[in-house]
Structure formats: structure tokens, C-alpha cells
XYZ file of C-alpha atoms in Angstrom:
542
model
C 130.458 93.931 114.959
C 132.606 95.402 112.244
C 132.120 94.618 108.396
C 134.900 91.622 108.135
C 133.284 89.836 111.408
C 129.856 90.078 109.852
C 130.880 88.716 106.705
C 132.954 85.362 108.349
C 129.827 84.809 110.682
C 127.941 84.527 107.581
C 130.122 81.895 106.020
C 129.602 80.514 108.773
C 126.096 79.574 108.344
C 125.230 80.714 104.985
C 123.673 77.923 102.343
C 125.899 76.694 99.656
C 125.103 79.159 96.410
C 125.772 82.474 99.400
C 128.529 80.945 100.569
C 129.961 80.789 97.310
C 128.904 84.101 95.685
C 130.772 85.475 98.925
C 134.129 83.677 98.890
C 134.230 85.045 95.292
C 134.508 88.121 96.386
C 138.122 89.859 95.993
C 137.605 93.425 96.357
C 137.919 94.273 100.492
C 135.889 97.382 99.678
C 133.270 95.522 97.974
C 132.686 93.324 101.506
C 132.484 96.501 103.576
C 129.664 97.835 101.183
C 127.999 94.633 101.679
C 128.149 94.124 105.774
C 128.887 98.040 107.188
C 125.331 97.870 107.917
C 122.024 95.884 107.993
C 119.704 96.543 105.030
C 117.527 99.047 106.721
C 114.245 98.215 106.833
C 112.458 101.776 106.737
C 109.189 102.984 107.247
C 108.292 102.173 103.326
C 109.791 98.495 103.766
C 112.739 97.040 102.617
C 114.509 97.851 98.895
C 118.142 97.431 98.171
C 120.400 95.852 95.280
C 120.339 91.803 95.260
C 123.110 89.580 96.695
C 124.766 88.080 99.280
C 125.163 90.590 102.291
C 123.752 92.158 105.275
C 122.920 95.346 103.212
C 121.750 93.381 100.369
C 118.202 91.536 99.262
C 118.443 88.370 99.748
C 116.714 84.916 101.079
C 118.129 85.963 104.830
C 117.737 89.160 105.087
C 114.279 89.057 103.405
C 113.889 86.023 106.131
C 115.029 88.401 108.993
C 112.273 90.769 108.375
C 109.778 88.390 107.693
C 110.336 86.760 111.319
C 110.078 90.013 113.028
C 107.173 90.999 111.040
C 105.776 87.478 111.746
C 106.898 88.558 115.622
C 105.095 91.886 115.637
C 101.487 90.651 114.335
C 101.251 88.147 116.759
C 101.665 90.108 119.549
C 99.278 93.165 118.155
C 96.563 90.578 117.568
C 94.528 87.753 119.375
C 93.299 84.949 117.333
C 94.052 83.919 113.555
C 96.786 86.195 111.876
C 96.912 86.107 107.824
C 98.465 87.571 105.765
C 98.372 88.436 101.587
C 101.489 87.436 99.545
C 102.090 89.127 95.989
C 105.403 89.722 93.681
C 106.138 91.498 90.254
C 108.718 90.470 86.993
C 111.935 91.164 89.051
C 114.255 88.305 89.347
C 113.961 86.594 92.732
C 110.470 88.502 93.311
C 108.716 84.878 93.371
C 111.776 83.454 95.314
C 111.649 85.826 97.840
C 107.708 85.834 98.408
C 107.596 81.971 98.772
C 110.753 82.479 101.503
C 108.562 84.813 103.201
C 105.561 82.502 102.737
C 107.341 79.541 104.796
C 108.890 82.027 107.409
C 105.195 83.689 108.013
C 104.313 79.557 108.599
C 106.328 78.444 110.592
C 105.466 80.925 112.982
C 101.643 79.792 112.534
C 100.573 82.183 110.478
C 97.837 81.990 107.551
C 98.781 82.617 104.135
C 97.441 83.214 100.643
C 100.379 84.002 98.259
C 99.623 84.510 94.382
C 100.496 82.358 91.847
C 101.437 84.080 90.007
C 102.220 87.888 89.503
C 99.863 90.845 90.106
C 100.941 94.936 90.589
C 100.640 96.562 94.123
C 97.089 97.786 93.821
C 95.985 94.013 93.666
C 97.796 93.425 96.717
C 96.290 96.354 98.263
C 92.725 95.507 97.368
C 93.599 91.847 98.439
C 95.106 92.338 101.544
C 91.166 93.957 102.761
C 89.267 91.611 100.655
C 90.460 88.323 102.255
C 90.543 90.299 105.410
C 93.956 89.800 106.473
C 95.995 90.982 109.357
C 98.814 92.363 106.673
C 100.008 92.044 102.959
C 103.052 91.905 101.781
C 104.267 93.162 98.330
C 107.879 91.403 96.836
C 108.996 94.523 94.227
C 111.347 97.195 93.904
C 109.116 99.567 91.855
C 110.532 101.004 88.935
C 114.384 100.596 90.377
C 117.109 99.637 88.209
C 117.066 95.079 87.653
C 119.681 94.926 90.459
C 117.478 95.908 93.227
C 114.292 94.281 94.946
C 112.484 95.161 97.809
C 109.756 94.360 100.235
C 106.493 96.295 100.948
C 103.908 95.754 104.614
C 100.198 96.696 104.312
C 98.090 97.051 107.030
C 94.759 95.438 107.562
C 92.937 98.276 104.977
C 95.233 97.924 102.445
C 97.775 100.734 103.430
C 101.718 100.730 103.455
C 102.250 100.911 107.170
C 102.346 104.541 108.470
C 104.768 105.960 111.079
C 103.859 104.424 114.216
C 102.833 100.821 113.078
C 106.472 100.947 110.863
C 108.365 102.132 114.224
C 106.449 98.924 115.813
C 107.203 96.480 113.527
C 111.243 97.742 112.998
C 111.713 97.495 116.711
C 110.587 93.624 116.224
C 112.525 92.782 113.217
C 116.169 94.618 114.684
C 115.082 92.351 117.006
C 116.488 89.376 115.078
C 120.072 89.302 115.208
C 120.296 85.229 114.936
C 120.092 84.406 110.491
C 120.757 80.760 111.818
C 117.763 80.999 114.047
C 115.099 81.791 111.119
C 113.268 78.514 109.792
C 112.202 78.864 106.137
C 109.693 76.279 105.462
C 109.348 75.072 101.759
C 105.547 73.375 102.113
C 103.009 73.933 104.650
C 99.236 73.301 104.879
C 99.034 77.163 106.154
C 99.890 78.162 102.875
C 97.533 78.660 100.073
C 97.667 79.654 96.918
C 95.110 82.639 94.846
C 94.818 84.053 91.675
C 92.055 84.898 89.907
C 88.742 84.840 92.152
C 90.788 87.707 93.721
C 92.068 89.601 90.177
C 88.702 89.604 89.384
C 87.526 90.950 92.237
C 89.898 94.189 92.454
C 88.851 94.423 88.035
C 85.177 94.782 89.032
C 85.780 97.311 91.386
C 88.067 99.478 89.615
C 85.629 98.737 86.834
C 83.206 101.237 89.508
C 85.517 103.990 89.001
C 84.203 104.173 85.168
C 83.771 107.616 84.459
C 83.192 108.196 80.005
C 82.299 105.318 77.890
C 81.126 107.181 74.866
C 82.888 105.560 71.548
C 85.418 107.604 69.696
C 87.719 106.386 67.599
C 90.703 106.753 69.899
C 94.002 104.737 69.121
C 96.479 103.631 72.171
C 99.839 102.069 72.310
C 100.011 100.581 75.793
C 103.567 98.775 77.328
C 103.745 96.837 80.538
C 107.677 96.975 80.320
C 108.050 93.820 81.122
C 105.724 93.983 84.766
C 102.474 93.173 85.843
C 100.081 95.554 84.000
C 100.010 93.617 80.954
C 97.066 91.442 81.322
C 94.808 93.669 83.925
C 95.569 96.934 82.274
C 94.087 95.463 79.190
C 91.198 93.912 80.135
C 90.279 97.125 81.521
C 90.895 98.638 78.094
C 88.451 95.869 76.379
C 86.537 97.060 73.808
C 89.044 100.360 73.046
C 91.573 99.857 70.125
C 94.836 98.796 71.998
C 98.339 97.890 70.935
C 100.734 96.372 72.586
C 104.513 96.481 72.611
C 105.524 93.082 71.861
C 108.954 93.545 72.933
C 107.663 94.904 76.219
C 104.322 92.581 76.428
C 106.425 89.256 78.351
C 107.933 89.599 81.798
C 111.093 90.078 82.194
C 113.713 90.667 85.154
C 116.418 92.205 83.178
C 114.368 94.986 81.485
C 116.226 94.073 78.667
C 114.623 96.673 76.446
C 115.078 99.276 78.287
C 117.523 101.431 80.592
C 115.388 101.996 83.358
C 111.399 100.397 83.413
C 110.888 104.111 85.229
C 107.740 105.880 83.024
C 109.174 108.952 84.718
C 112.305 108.638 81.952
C 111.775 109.585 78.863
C 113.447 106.512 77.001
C 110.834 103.832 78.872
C 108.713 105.476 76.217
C 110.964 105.063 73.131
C 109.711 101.663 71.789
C 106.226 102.568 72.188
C 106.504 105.839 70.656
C 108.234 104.091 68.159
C 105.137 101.885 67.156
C 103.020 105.105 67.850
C 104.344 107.095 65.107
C 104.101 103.243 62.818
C 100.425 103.277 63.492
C 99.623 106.875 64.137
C 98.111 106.335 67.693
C 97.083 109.363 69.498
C 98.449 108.107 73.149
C 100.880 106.098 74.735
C 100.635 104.509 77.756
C 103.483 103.098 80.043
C 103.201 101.254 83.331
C 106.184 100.204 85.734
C 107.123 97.037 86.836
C 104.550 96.717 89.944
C 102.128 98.629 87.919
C 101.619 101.499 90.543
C 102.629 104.029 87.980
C 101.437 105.286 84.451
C 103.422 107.441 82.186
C 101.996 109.022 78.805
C 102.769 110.547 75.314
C 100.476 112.347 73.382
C 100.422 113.246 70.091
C 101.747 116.438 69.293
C 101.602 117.169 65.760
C 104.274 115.164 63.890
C 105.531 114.399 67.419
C 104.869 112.837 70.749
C 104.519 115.267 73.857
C 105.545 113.289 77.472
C 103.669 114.337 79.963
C 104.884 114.817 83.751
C 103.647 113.366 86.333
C 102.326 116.886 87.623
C 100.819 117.505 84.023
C 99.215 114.298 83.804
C 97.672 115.285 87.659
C 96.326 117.995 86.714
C 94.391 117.026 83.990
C 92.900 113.630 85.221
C 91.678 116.405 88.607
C 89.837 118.091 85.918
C 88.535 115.176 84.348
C 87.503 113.572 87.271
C 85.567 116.947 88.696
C 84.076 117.522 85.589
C 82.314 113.986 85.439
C 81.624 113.746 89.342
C 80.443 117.418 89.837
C 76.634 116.511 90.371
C 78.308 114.088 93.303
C 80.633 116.269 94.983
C 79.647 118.293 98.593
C 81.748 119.526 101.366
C 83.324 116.681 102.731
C 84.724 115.904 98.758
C 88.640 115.808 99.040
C 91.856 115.742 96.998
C 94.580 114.987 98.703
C 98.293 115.381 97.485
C 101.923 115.172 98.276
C 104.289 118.467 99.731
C 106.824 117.952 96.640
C 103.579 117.668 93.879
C 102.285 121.175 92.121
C 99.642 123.547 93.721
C 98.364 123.158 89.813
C 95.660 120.180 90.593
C 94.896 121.419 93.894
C 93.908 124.870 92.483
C 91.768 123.037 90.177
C 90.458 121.069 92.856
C 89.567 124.668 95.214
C 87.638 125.640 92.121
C 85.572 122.578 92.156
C 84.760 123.252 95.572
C 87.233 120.633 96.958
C 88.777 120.360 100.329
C 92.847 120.065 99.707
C 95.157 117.705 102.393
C 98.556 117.629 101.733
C 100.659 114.698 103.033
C 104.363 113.947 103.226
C 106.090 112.148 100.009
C 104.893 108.395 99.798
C 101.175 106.795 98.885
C 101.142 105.404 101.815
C 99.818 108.750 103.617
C 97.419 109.326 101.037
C 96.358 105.679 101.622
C 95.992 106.701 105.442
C 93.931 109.689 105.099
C 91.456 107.465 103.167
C 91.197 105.047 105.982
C 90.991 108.146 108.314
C 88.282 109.840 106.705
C 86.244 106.339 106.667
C 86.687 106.432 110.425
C 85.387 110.250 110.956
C 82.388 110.328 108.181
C 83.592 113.843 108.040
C 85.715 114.201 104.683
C 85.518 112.070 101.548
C 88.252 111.027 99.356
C 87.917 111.952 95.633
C 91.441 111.933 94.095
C 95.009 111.819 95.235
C 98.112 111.885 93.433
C 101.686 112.828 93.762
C 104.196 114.035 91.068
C 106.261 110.620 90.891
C 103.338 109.457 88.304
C 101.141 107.875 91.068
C 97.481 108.362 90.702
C 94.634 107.239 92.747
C 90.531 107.090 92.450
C 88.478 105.338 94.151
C 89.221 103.436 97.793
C 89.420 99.777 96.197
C 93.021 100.053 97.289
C 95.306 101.984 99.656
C 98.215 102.394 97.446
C 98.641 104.321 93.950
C 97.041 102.343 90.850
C 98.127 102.224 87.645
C 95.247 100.165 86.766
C 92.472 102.354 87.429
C 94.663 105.857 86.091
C 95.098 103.605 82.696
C 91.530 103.375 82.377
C 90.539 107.015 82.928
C 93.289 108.540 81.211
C 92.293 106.831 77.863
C 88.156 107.766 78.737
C 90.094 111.275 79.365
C 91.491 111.257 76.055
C 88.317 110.151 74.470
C 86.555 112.895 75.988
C 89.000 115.610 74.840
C 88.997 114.222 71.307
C 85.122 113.577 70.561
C 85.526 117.354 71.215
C 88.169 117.698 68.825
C 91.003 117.692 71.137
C 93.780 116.299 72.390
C 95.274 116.275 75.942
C 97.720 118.687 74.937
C 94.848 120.960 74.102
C 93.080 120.183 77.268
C 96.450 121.213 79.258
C 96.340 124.191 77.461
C 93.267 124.862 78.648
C 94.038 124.506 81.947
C 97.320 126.603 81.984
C 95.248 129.406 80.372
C 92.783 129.565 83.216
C 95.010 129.071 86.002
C 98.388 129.951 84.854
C 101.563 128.308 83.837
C 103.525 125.853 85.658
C 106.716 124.527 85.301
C 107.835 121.302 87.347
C 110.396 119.472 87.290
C 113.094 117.013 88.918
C 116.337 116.176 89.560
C 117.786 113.174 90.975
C 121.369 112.926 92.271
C 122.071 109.364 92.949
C 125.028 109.425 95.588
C 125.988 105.296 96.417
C 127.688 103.465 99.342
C 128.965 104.950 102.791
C 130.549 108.062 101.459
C 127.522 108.529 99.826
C 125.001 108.688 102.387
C 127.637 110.829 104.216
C 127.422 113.154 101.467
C 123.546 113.277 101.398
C 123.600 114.068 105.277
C 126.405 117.409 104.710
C 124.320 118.603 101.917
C 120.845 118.524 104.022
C 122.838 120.185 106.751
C 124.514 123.256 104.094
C 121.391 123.828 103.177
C 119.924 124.125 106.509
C 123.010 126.195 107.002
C 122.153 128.568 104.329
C 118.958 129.189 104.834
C 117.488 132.169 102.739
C 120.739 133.078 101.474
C 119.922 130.306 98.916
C 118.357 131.904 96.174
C 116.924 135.701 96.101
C 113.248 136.083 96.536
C 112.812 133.571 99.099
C 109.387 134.298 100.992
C 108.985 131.081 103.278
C 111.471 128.237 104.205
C 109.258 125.101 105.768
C 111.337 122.495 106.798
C 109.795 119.053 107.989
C 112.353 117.681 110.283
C 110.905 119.933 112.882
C 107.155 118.604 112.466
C 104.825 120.801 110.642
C 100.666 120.296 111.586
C 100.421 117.199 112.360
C 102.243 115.546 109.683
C 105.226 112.952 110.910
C 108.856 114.741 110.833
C 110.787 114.053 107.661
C 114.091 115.496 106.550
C 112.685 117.857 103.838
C 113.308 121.466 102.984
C 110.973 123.307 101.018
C 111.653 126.705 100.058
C 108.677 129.439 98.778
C 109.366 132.177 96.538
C 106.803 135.353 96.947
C 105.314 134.727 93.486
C 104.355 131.030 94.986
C 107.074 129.211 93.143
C 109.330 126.693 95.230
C 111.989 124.443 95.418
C 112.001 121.094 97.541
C 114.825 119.156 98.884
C 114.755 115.725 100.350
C 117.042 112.499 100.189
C 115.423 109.088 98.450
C 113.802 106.772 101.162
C 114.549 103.856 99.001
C 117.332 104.801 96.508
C 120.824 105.965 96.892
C 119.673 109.676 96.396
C 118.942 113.259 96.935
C 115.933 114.482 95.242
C 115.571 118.246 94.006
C 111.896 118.848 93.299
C 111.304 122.692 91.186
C 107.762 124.083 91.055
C 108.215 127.508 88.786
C 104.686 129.777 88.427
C 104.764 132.326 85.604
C 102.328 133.957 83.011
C 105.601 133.730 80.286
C 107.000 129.748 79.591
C 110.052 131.536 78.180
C 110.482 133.133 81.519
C 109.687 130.461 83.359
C 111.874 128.155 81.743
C 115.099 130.459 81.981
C 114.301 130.942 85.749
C 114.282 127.127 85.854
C 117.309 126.666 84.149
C 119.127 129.031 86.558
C 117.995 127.474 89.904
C 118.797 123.520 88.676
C 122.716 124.915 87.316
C 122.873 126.955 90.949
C 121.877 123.529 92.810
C 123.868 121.345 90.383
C 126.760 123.135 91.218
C 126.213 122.960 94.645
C 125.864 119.497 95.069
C 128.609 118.553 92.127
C 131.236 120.371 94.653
């Protein structure tokens, strides 16, 4: 069906306020964006911007994969199917978890939504606590306010994997009827939780405790506007917190900010801000869904942002450190392809087995409920460079809660040794060597777009080693690699054990350039940075 047939068969049965929002539209090109395709839901869910559309989020489309996913779980399982609701701050994230709510019921399905809103790690621990058939998690991460999107969790607690994703996308492209989905507004298979369950997941992430010594450690912590606020700080009870009050409340819009992405430097700027005011040795930032944790440190006069790498690297050490009369042989990190060989080094010296995974949680989140199958490994740590940190198996995906907690006992233990953690990184670079990461993000929108993204991958398949001098190793994960699911990534090794990673966004509008540069000299290392990112700049700019 092309874009302009889509768009009049939803006028045709479309609800007033969609109806509306699409007659208003003037701009021919502006339709096609919205119908030249169906929202794809991928293996990590559903994410896209908000509005009326085919390839937007919205009540229907979010109802579409509901049904299917409704579909699928009843015909993988005999007997009572549940499943866990949750949402963050976005605008529509409640909206769209209640439509899901009555879609899930009117197929007969069990379900215990939250009242109100929690981060993904709740939802995670949740899903397993109540044990539910599935969970499902209403945010778009740290994306710009115009998006939402739409997690699944399995049973455990994990975004589904490969396989179960393939599954449950055959079911929902199933649905090509909008008109046939009922959304329910009450039913007595709904129920509503809150904090029996927050408590819960608090007392077990209250087990991953590592250094409660006092020191007289000051923190500026800011939800930006998402669901950290109140379980990140009663995790930090008892340590001398402040709070951004201009970030504290929820809000949609991010008004305060650019971007709620801790990965960007200005998420940070307010609470530097009131850093520097107070004279706070560390900042603390978590994303909307509270899955992610950013940090400054104090530097001097200054604040030093840490990278998600950087900040890896030193909660490894940390962590090892305090658990080293616990670890043995089956003791495991495990991290993503596109995050530095820095933590995992650390790790080797510990005594650690390393597993690398492809980019997403929800692989590290696999392995865990793989290794409680076997007996034979045991998970002590995973991360990945996108400032997603894990420890503990309370939950399946990455938790901001938990990494807010031991950073700060990190950053007491470095300073009731009269340090700081830029002095602890120090450390670590002078005992294993320097590293430089890094990333760039080219966001490429709409049809031409994706077209775009799909030449580039294919010129630089084209080019091969010709790329860059020095190149030792090319690995490229479209062609399946161990046993690791195919993905479209190129990595490319230099001799000295550098490397540069390329793979397009499975959620955003992007190609993502990932730079890993080893070298004794940070001058040197820095100009050989600068040299690859203006060589792939150019390449992708033209």
C-alpha cells in the first residue's frame, strides 16, 4: 500500500484528536515520512518520534504491537499469562502504558501496571519478582522529548534476545487491521503496584553495598526530570546529597536541558553549576528511565566529565578490589564489542573471565540468565560505554540505581585516602596504559536517510583495509562471529590494539562511530584521534 493510501485508510478509522492532527497536515512530504513504512518494531522494541502515523508512536501503533505481543505469549505459554507494566517522565509514557494495559486485557491477560513512574531496572526486577510471563517498559531512554518507545522483557527480567524478538515480530506484523485492536479503558485483570514492589528492588540493590565507611563526601545528584529522583536518593540516605531543583520534578519537555542524555556534556551544566556554588566533589546525572549515570568530578578549580568507558573502568576496579576474597574461576565481567579493552584488562588481572556481547544490555542481561542455567560462570560486572553499568542480578537490564550508589561509596573510598576519582583514573592509566575513547554520532533522518546509512556501511565494506594505515584485523559482524547473533557492525584493529567501530543506531536515526586509541603519550594519542574522526567526518559529510 503506498504512503497516501495508508494515510486515507487511517482517516478512515482514526479517533477524533488523530484524525485531526492528520488533516492538518499540508506538507505531502511530511505524510510520506509518516506512512512509507510501519514503525519497526526491532529486536530492542519499539522507539520513534510521537504523532499520528504508521511510523510514528502513538495509541495505534503502540496498540498494534501490544496485540501481537498479547498474540505471541499466549501461544508460547499454557495457563495464566501476566505481564509487568512501567513508564518514565516522557509525555504520553503513562498514556501509552494504560493503552497497552487494556489491549494486554482484553486478550485475557493479567496485569500489574505502576502507578506511577519507576526507571527500567524496577521493571526488570519486577517483571521476575511478580513472576510474570513478560514486562513491558513505556520510555524512549535518553532520546530527544519528541520520541517514545516501547521495551519487552522476558520472564527473568531480560530485553528479549534474538530469537524470542524474531518470535514475537512475526506475531505483531501480523496485525495489519488498527480497526480490529480493542483498547479497553477498565478491567478487573488490571491491577495497579507501587511500592511493595519499589521496595523490594531498593532492598536488593541495597545487597550490592560494597563501602560504608563515613567521609565527608559532598554530591550534587539530578534526575533530569526522570525517574531516579526518589530511588536514587533513598539509596544515597545518610550521604550529604543535593539536588537540582530545576531538574528534581518530572518533566516531558526536558525543559532545562537540550538533550536529558548524561552522555552530553551540557545535561551536566546546571548541576555543575550548583557544584562549583557548594563546592561538591561529584556530580551525578541519571537519564530519563534511569538506566544510565553520568559524572563530574572535581578537578581542581574545575569539573572533569567522565566517559562512560572511564567511569567503567574505575567502578571494575572498585568492585574487584572490595569482592576479591569472593571471586574464583567462574567470576565474570562481561562487556560490549564497541566498549574499551581498559576494564576488561583490569578485570584479567583480577583473575576474571571476560565475555564480550554485541551492543545492547539486553545480551549482557542474557548471559546472566545463561550462566544461572550452567552453574559454570558467575556474573560480577557488566557494562558498556553508552554509560550503562550493572552489579548484581536483581535486574536484567543496566541500573542506574545501583551504579549511583557505588560510584559515590567509590568516591568515598578514593577520598578517605586522599583522593579523588581523577586520581584513581590516574592510577589506573599508569598501570595499564592510556586510553582514549570516544564517539561520534551522525544522526541521518527520514528515507534518504536510512538510504544513506545503508551506502556508507556498504563503502566501508568496500574499502576494507584501505581505510586507514596500520590496520591489523577487520571483524565484521554481519557475517556471525562465535556465536554471537549477526549485526551490521564493522570493527577495525590497529596492530598496537587500537580500533575503530562502525555501526548504525538500532533506535535513532543514526550511524555511530565508536574510537578506542591505546598509547603511552595522551598528546599522541589525542592527535591520532583527531586525525581518524576528521578522515571519517569527511567521509560521511560527502
Amino acid at each position: 500500500m503506498e504512503y497516501l493510501d495508508k494515510y486515507k485508510n487511517w482517516l478512515s478509522f482514526a479517533d477524533g484528536d488523530t484524525k485531526a492532527e492528520l488533516q492538518s497536515i499540508t506538507d505531502e512530504k511530511e505524510i510520506e515520512d509518516r506512512f512509507y513504512k510501519d514503525l519497526a518494531f526491532g529486536t530492542g522494541g519499539l522507539r520513534g518520534v510521537m504523532g499520528a502515523g504508521s511510523n510514528r508512536m502513538n495509541k495505534y501503533t503502540v496498540g498494534k504491537a501490544t496485540l501481537g505481543l498479547a498474540k505471541y505469549l499466549l501461544s508460547k505459554n499454557d495457563g495464566e499469562v501476566s505481564v509487568a507494566i512501567a513508564y518514565d517522565t516522557r509525555n504520553n509514557s503513562q498514556f501509552f502504558a494504560k493503552t497497552a494495559a487494556g489491549v494486554f486485557a482484553s486478550q485475557g491477560i493479567k496485569v500489574y501496571i505502576y502507578e506511577n513512574i519507576v526507571p527500567v531496572p524496577v521493571l526488570s526486577f519486577t517483571t521476575h519478582y511478580l513472576n510474570c510471563t513478560a514486562g513491558v517498559m513505556i520510555t524512549a531512554s535518553h532520546n530527544p522529548k519528541e520520541y517514545n518507545g516501547y521495551k519487552v522483557y522476558d520472564k527473568k527480567g531480560c530485553q528479549l534476545c534474538t530469537d524470542d524478538a524474531k518470535a514475537a515480530i512475526g506475531f505483531i506484523n501480523d496485525i495489519n487491521d488498527y480497526s480490529s485492536i480493542e483498547f479497553l479503558d477498565e478491567s478487573p485483570l488490571i491491577n495497579y503496584i507501587g511500592e511493595k514492589e519499589l521496595s523490594a528492588f531498593l532492598s536488593e540493590v541495597k545487597k550490592q553495598s560494597l563501602y560504608e565507611e563515613k567521609s565527608d563526601l559532598k554530591i550534587v545528584y539530578t534526575p533530569l526530570h526522570g525517574t531516579g529522583n526518589i530511588p536514587v536518593r533513598r539509596m544515597l540516605e545518610g550521604l550529604d546529597v543535593t539536588v537540582v531543583k530545576e531538574q528534581e520534578m518530572p518533566d516531558g519537555n526536558f525543559s532545562t536541558v537540550r538533550s536529558p542524555n548524561p552522555e552530553e556534556k551540557d545535561a551536566l551544566t546546571i548541576a555543575i553549576e550548583k557544584a562549583k556554588q557548594i563546592g561538591a566533589d561529584l556530580v551525578l546525572g541519571t537519564d530519563p528511565d534511569c538506566d544510565r549515570v553520568g559524572i563530574a568530578v572535581k578537578d581542581g578549580d574545575d569539573y572533569k566529565l567522565f566517559t562512560g568507558n572511564q567511569t567503567g573502568a574505575l567502578l571494575v576496579k572498585f568492585v574487584l578490589e572490595m569482592k576479591k576474597a569472593q571471586l574464583n574461576e567462574k567470576s565474570t565481567l562481561v562487556k560490549t564489542i564497541v566498549t574499551s579493552e581498559l576494564g576488561a584488562n583490569i578485570g584479567r588481572k583480577y583473575g576474571l573471565q571476560v565475555e564480550e556481547t554485541l551492543t545492547g544490555f539486553k545480551y549482557i542481561g542474557d548471559k546472566i540468565n545463561k550462566y544461572e542455567e550452567t552453574g559454570k560462570q558467575e556474573f560480577v560486572i557488566g557494562y558498556e560505554e553508552s554509560y550503562g553499568y550493572l552489579v548484581g542480578t536483581h535486574a536484567r537490564d543496566k541500573d542506574a540505581v545501583v551504579s549511583s550508589m557505588l560510584i559515590c561509596q567509590m568516591a568515598a573510598w578514593y577520598k578517605n585516602q586522599g583522593k579523588t576519582l581523577v586520581d584513581g583514573l590516574n592510577d589506573i592509566y599508569d598501570e595499564y596504559g592510556y586510553y582514549l575513547d570516544f564517539l561520534d554520532s551522525f544522526v541521518l533522518k527520514g528515507k534518504d536517510g536510512a538510504e544513506k546509512i545503508q551506502n556508507l556501511m556498504t563503502y566501508f565494506r568496500d574499502t576494507d583495509k584501505a581505510l586507514f594505515d596500520g590496520i591489523d584485523e577487520i571483524i565484521d559482524y554481519s557475517k556471525g562471529v562465535g556465536d554471537l547473533p549477526k549485526e551490521n557492525v564493522l570493527k577495525y584493529i590497529w596492530q598496537d590494539g587500537s580500533w575503530m567501530a562502525v555501526r548504525p543506531s538500532g533506535t535513532e536515526p543514526k550511524i555511530k562511530v565508536y574510537y578506542s586509541v591505546v598509547d603511552k603519550n595522551r598528546d599522541n594519542a589525542q592527535l591520532r584521534l583527531d586525525n581518524i574522526r576528521a578522515k571519517i567526518k569527511d567521509i560521511i559529510e560527502k
